[in-house]
Structures are given as structure tokens and as C-alpha cells.
CSV table of C-alpha atoms in Angstrom, one decimal:
chain,number,residue,atom,x,y,z
A,1,MET,CA,119.5,98.5,116.4
A,2,THR,CA,117.7,95.5,114.9
A,3,HIS,CA,120.3,95.1,112.2
A,4,LEU,CA,123.1,95.5,114.8
A,5,ALA,CA,121.5,92.7,116.8
A,6,LEU,CA,121.4,90.5,113.7
A,7,PHE,CA,125.1,91.3,112.9
A,8,LYS,CA,126.1,90.3,116.4
A,9,GLN,CA,124.1,87.0,116.0
A,10,ALA,CA,125.9,86.4,112.7
A,11,GLY,CA,129.3,87.1,114.3
A,12,VAL,CA,130.2,89.9,111.8
A,13,SER,CA,130.6,92.8,114.3
A,14,GLN,CA,133.0,93.6,117.1
A,15,GLU,CA,132.3,93.9,120.8
A,16,LEU,CA,132.4,97.6,121.7
A,17,ASP,CA,134.9,99.0,124.2
A,18,TYR,CA,132.9,101.6,126.0
A,19,ASP,CA,136.0,103.0,127.7
A,20,ARG,CA,136.7,104.5,124.2
A,21,LEU,CA,133.3,106.2,124.0
A,22,LYS,CA,133.4,109.0,126.6
A,23,ASN,CA,130.3,110.6,125.3
A,24,ALA,CA,128.3,107.5,125.9
A,25,ARG,CA,129.2,107.4,129.6
A,26,ASN,CA,126.7,108.8,132.1
A,27,ALA,CA,124.9,110.5,129.1
A,28,GLY,CA,121.4,109.1,130.0
A,29,ILE,CA,121.3,106.9,126.9
A,30,ALA,CA,118.7,104.1,127.4
A,31,LYS,CA,120.2,100.9,128.5
A,32,SER,CA,118.6,99.1,125.6
A,33,LEU,CA,120.7,101.2,123.3
A,34,LEU,CA,124.0,100.5,125.0
A,35,THR,CA,124.5,96.9,123.7
A,36,SER,CA,127.6,94.8,123.6
A,37,HIS,CA,128.0,95.2,119.8
A,38,GLY,CA,126.1,98.4,119.0
A,39,VAL,CA,125.1,101.8,120.4
A,40,GLY,CA,122.0,103.8,119.5
A,41,LYS,CA,122.4,106.9,117.3
A,42,ASN,CA,118.8,108.4,117.0
A,43,TYR,CA,115.2,107.4,117.4
A,44,TRP,CA,112.4,107.2,114.8
A,45,ALA,CA,108.9,105.9,115.3
A,46,SER,CA,106.0,104.3,113.5
A,47,VAL,CA,102.9,106.5,114.2
A,48,LEU,CA,99.2,106.8,113.3
A,49,ALA,CA,98.8,109.2,110.3
A,50,TYR,CA,95.4,110.3,108.9
A,51,ARG,CA,93.7,112.8,106.6
A,52,THR,CA,92.4,115.7,108.6
A,53,ASP,CA,89.5,116.2,106.1
A,54,ALA,CA,88.2,112.6,106.4
A,55,PHE,CA,86.3,112.4,109.6
A,56,GLY,CA,84.2,115.6,109.9
A,57,GLY,CA,86.6,117.3,112.3
A,58,LYS,CA,87.1,114.2,114.5
A,59,ARG,CA,90.7,113.0,114.9
A,60,PRO,CA,91.8,109.5,115.6
A,61,GLU,CA,94.1,109.7,118.6
A,62,SER,CA,94.9,106.0,119.4
A,63,TRP,CA,95.2,102.6,117.8
A,64,ALA,CA,91.8,101.8,119.3
A,65,ASP,CA,90.5,104.7,117.1
A,66,PHE,CA,92.3,103.3,114.1
A,67,TRP,CA,90.6,100.0,114.7
A,68,SER,CA,87.2,101.7,115.1
A,69,ILE,CA,85.8,101.6,111.6
A,70,GLY,CA,82.4,102.7,112.9
A,71,GLN,CA,83.7,106.0,114.4
A,72,PHE,CA,86.3,106.6,111.8
A,73,PRO,CA,85.1,105.0,108.5
A,74,GLY,CA,87.3,104.4,105.5
A,75,ARG,CA,90.1,102.4,104.1
A,76,ARG,CA,93.4,101.9,106.1
A,77,ALA,CA,96.9,100.8,105.3
A,78,LEU,CA,99.5,99.1,107.5
A,79,GLN,CA,103.1,98.2,107.1
A,80,GLY,CA,103.9,95.1,105.1
A,81,SER,CA,106.8,92.7,105.4
A,82,LEU,CA,109.8,95.0,105.0
A,83,ASP,CA,110.0,95.2,108.8
A,84,TRP,CA,108.6,93.3,111.7
A,85,PRO,CA,104.7,93.1,111.5
A,86,GLU,CA,102.9,95.8,113.5
A,87,LEU,CA,101.4,93.4,116.0
A,88,GLU,CA,101.9,95.8,118.8
A,89,PHE,CA,99.3,98.2,117.4
A,90,ALA,CA,96.7,95.4,117.2
A,91,LEU,CA,97.4,94.6,120.9
A,92,LEU,CA,97.1,98.3,121.9
A,93,ALA,CA,93.9,98.6,120.0
A,94,ASP,CA,92.6,95.5,121.9
A,95,GLY,CA,93.4,97.1,125.2
A,96,VAL,CA,96.8,95.9,126.2
A,97,PRO,CA,98.7,98.6,128.2
A,98,LEU,CA,101.9,100.0,126.9
A,99,ASP,CA,104.0,98.5,129.7
A,100,LYS,CA,102.4,95.0,129.2
A,101,LEU,CA,103.0,94.5,125.5
A,102,TYR,CA,106.0,92.1,125.8
A,103,PRO,CA,106.2,89.3,125.4
A,104,LEU,CA,103.7,89.7,122.6
A,105,ASP,CA,100.5,87.7,122.8
A,106,VAL,CA,100.7,86.6,119.2
A,107,ASP,CA,97.4,84.8,119.0
A,108,ARG,CA,95.6,87.8,120.5
A,109,ALA,CA,97.3,90.1,118.1
A,110,PHE,CA,96.3,88.1,115.0
A,111,ALA,CA,92.7,87.9,116.3
A,112,ALA,CA,92.7,91.7,116.6
A,113,MET,CA,94.2,92.0,113.1
A,114,ASP,CA,91.3,89.8,111.8
A,115,ASP,CA,88.9,92.5,113.0
A,116,ILE,CA,90.3,95.2,110.8
A,117,LYS,CA,91.6,93.1,107.8
A,118,GLY,CA,88.6,93.8,105.7
A,119,SER,CA,89.2,97.6,105.8
A,120,VAL,CA,93.0,97.4,105.1
A,121,LEU,CA,93.4,98.4,101.4
A,122,THR,CA,97.1,97.4,101.3
A,123,PHE,CA,100.2,96.6,103.3
A,124,TRP,CA,102.8,99.1,102.2
A,125,GLU,CA,106.3,98.1,101.4
A,126,SER,CA,108.2,101.4,101.2
A,127,GLY,CA,108.7,104.4,103.4
A,128,SER,CA,107.1,106.6,100.9
A,129,GLY,CA,104.0,104.4,100.5
A,130,PRO,CA,101.8,105.7,103.3
A,131,GLY,CA,102.2,109.4,102.2
A,132,GLU,CA,101.3,108.5,98.6
A,133,LEU,CA,98.3,106.5,99.7
A,134,LEU,CA,97.0,109.2,102.0
A,135,GLY,CA,97.8,111.9,99.5
A,136,ARG,CA,95.7,110.2,96.7
A,137,LYS,CA,92.9,109.6,99.2
A,138,ASP,CA,93.3,105.8,98.6
A,139,VAL,CA,93.2,105.5,102.4
A,140,VAL,CA,92.1,107.8,105.2
A,141,ALA,CA,94.6,106.4,107.9
A,142,SER,CA,97.8,104.5,107.9
A,143,SER,CA,100.8,103.6,110.0
A,144,VAL,CA,103.8,105.6,108.9
A,145,TRP,CA,107.4,106.4,109.8
A,146,ASN,CA,107.1,109.8,111.5
A,147,GLY,CA,109.8,111.4,109.4
A,148,ARG,CA,108.1,110.5,106.2
A,149,VAL,CA,104.9,112.4,106.9
A,150,GLN,CA,106.3,115.5,108.5
A,151,GLY,CA,107.6,116.9,105.2
A,152,LEU,CA,104.2,116.3,103.5
A,153,ILE,CA,102.5,118.2,106.3
A,154,GLU,CA,104.9,121.1,106.0
A,155,ALA,CA,104.2,121.2,102.2
A,156,GLY,CA,100.5,121.7,102.9
A,157,SER,CA,99.0,118.2,102.7
A,158,PRO,CA,95.9,117.8,104.9
A,159,LEU,CA,97.6,115.2,107.1
A,160,ALA,CA,98.3,114.8,110.8
A,161,TYR,CA,99.6,112.1,113.0
A,162,ALA,CA,99.3,110.9,116.6
A,163,TRP,CA,102.2,110.0,118.9
A,164,ASN,CA,100.0,108.0,121.2
A,165,GLY,CA,101.2,104.4,120.9
A,166,ALA,CA,104.1,105.2,118.7
A,167,ARG,CA,106.5,102.2,118.2
A,168,ARG,CA,110.0,103.6,118.6
A,169,GLN,CA,113.2,102.1,117.1
A,170,SER,CA,116.7,103.4,117.0
A,171,ASN,CA,119.4,103.5,114.3
A,172,GLY,CA,122.8,102.8,115.7
A,173,TYR,CA,126.5,102.4,115.2
A,174,GLY,CA,128.6,99.2,115.3
A,175,ILE,CA,132.1,98.2,114.0
A,176,PRO,CA,132.5,95.3,111.6
A,177,GLU,CA,134.7,92.4,112.6
A,178,GLY,CA,138.1,92.9,111.0
A,179,ALA,CA,137.6,96.7,110.4
A,180,ALA,CA,140.8,98.2,108.9
A,181,ASN,CA,140.7,101.3,111.2
A,182,PRO,CA,138.6,100.7,114.3
A,183,GLU,CA,140.2,103.8,116.0
A,184,ALA,CA,138.6,106.1,113.4
A,185,ALA,CA,135.3,104.3,113.9
A,186,TYR,CA,135.4,104.9,117.7
A,187,ARG,CA,136.2,108.6,117.0
A,188,LEU,CA,133.2,108.9,114.7
A,189,ILE,CA,130.8,107.2,117.1
A,190,ASP,CA,132.0,109.4,120.0
A,191,PHE,CA,131.6,112.5,117.9
A,192,ALA,CA,128.1,111.5,116.9
A,193,LEU,CA,127.1,111.1,120.6
A,194,ARG,CA,128.0,114.7,121.5
A,195,PRO,CA,124.8,116.5,122.6
A,196,ASP,CA,125.3,119.4,120.2
A,197,VAL,CA,126.0,117.0,117.3
A,198,GLN,CA,122.9,115.0,118.1
A,199,ALA,CA,120.8,118.2,118.1
A,200,HIS,CA,122.2,119.4,114.8
A,201,PHE,CA,121.4,116.1,113.2
A,202,ALA,CA,117.8,116.3,114.5
A,203,GLN,CA,117.5,119.8,112.9
A,204,ILE,CA,118.5,118.3,109.5
A,205,HIS,CA,116.3,115.2,109.7
A,206,PRO,CA,113.4,114.5,112.2
A,207,ALA,CA,115.2,111.8,114.1
A,208,GLY,CA,115.2,112.0,117.9
A,209,PRO,CA,118.5,112.3,119.9
A,210,VAL,CA,119.4,109.4,122.1
A,211,VAL,CA,121.3,111.7,124.4
A,212,PRO,CA,118.8,113.7,126.5
A,213,ALA,CA,121.1,116.7,126.9
A,214,ALA,CA,120.7,117.3,123.2
A,215,TYR,CA,117.3,118.8,123.8
A,216,ALA,CA,118.9,121.8,125.5
A,217,TYR,CA,120.1,122.8,122.0
A,218,LEU,CA,116.6,122.4,120.4
A,219,SER,CA,113.6,124.6,120.4
A,220,GLN,CA,110.2,123.4,121.7
A,221,ALA,CA,108.9,123.5,118.2
A,222,ALA,CA,111.7,121.3,116.9
A,223,ALA,CA,111.4,118.9,119.8
A,224,ALA,CA,107.6,118.4,119.1
A,225,ASP,CA,108.4,116.4,116.0
A,226,LEU,CA,111.0,114.0,117.5
A,227,ALA,CA,110.3,110.5,118.8
A,228,SER,CA,112.5,110.9,121.9
A,229,SER,CA,111.1,114.1,123.3
A,230,PRO,CA,110.0,113.6,126.9
A,231,GLY,CA,106.3,113.7,126.2
A,232,HIS,CA,106.6,111.2,123.3
A,233,LEU,CA,108.7,108.9,125.4
A,234,ARG,CA,105.8,108.6,127.8
A,235,SER,CA,103.1,108.1,125.2
A,236,GLY,CA,104.9,105.5,123.1
A,237,PHE,CA,107.1,102.4,123.5
A,238,ASP,CA,110.4,100.9,122.4
A,239,LEU,CA,110.3,97.9,120.1
A,240,ASP,CA,111.7,95.0,122.0
A,241,ILE,CA,114.5,94.0,119.7
A,242,GLU,CA,115.5,90.9,121.6
A,243,TRP,CA,112.0,89.5,121.5
A,244,TRP,CA,111.7,90.1,117.8
A,245,VAL,CA,115.1,88.7,117.0
A,246,ARG,CA,114.1,85.5,118.8
A,247,ASN,CA,110.6,85.3,117.3
A,248,GLY,CA,110.6,87.4,114.2
A,249,ASP,CA,111.1,84.7,111.6
A,250,ALA,CA,108.2,82.6,112.9
A,251,VAL,CA,105.9,85.5,113.4
A,252,THR,CA,106.7,87.0,110.0
A,253,LYS,CA,106.0,83.7,108.2
A,254,ARG,CA,102.6,83.5,110.0
A,255,TRP,CA,101.9,87.1,109.1
A,256,GLN,CA,102.7,86.6,105.4
A,257,ALA,CA,100.4,83.6,105.3
A,258,TRP,CA,97.7,85.6,107.1
A,259,ALA,CA,98.1,88.5,104.7
A,260,ARG,CA,97.6,86.2,101.7
A,261,THR,CA,94.3,84.8,102.8
């Protein structure tokens, strides 16, 4: 949804007519995903991943644990500049409650980032990066997009991840300004928001449905790996897109300068 917000800001997308999206009406989709120029498609999340053989049987279960080098020693990795900096994780580690994250206390976040910087081996710049770093034992813990680590676990890698404090985001649909066939675009979006279609997509790729009724089509085992399952919705948070669109450029410049020092 971040890109859709930027497209709206740039004036290159159409305002959606929700009267033409019957499967979006009264479907329980989060209000933050029903925007004027875009509608959410599915959820993914950044989570805390770690090697299960690294801590003598102990498991880091929160960002406070990730920040605790004494209890969980070893090198870490965090996301680089390909997306918004992960300041929320620093604030959670510093004791800020999930429902009090925004507006972000940027100074407090950078102070918390200073505490762990010496143990961060690298700031990864691709979705495959964390899995590779963890697999080679270059690091013992890293932030990671949840879908990127699930396949490695299923292939037998000694990895696990915690949903506590997960930073959720959503991909979404919009229609470009001047689209040649907007009617077809509306039909595609409406089709994609059917509960059964949402569930089928989640079975192909571990992206969580935005339509709650989709979970009636999914097993408990399948739902356990999805960012929008009821339990994970309670233990994580939605990235505040509006805050980041307003503040992202300034914060990212500050982060880039911080990372170089």
C-alpha cells in the first residue's frame, strides 16, 4: 500500500469507485486498506528470525530479546534502505507498547539503535539476504520478511521466527490514471477480493488474506504462517503508511547517515 499512497501523491492513479467493488463492501477489510486510490490485497510482515542452534535452547521471542546481546549473544542483521528503516523494532525493544508506536519518537528510536549497532553485521538489501546470512551462520538473528524464511524452514534449515512485534504491510491494487480498460481492472480487483480466491492465493504463497472470511477456507496449519491470522493480528502492528509517507524521506536520510558512521 505504500507505493499506492505514493502513486496517489504523484497524481498517477485513479480514485476508486467502491460501488464497483462488491466484494470489498462489508467484508471486514481493515479501514486502512480501503483507501481512496488503492485497496489492500494481502498482508506480509517483517518478523524476528533466528537460528535455533545458536542460544543453547533459548529462543528470542521479542525485539527486546533481539536487542539483548547479553542473553542472546551473536551478530545480528537488520533491513537496509530498500524499505522504511525498522525504527519500530527499536522502539518496541525500548519498551514502547504496540498501540503507542505512532507517531514514532525518532530520537528515542535512534538512541535504541545506537545500543545495538556494534552487534549488527550488516543491513540487508534484498529479500533473500537474511536467509543467506542466517544459513551461513554469519548472523544468529535478523529481521526478515516472513515469506522468505518459511521455505527455508520447510527445507530443513535450523531456523525459526517470532510473530511478536511483527511489522505488517499490505500489497494492494490500484488503477493507473488514463488506464485503457478500467472496467477490466475493477473486475480483476473484485475477483481477487473473493474469500475463496484470497484463501487460494495464501495456499500458493504465505501472504495473509485481507478478507477475514478467507480463513474459513484455510486449515489451522496454513493459517499459522500468515500475517493476518487472528493471533498474529493481536501480537503485531500495521505500519502507519501515512506517517511514513510524510516523514519517510527525512528519516531515511538520517538513517543512511547513521548507518555510515
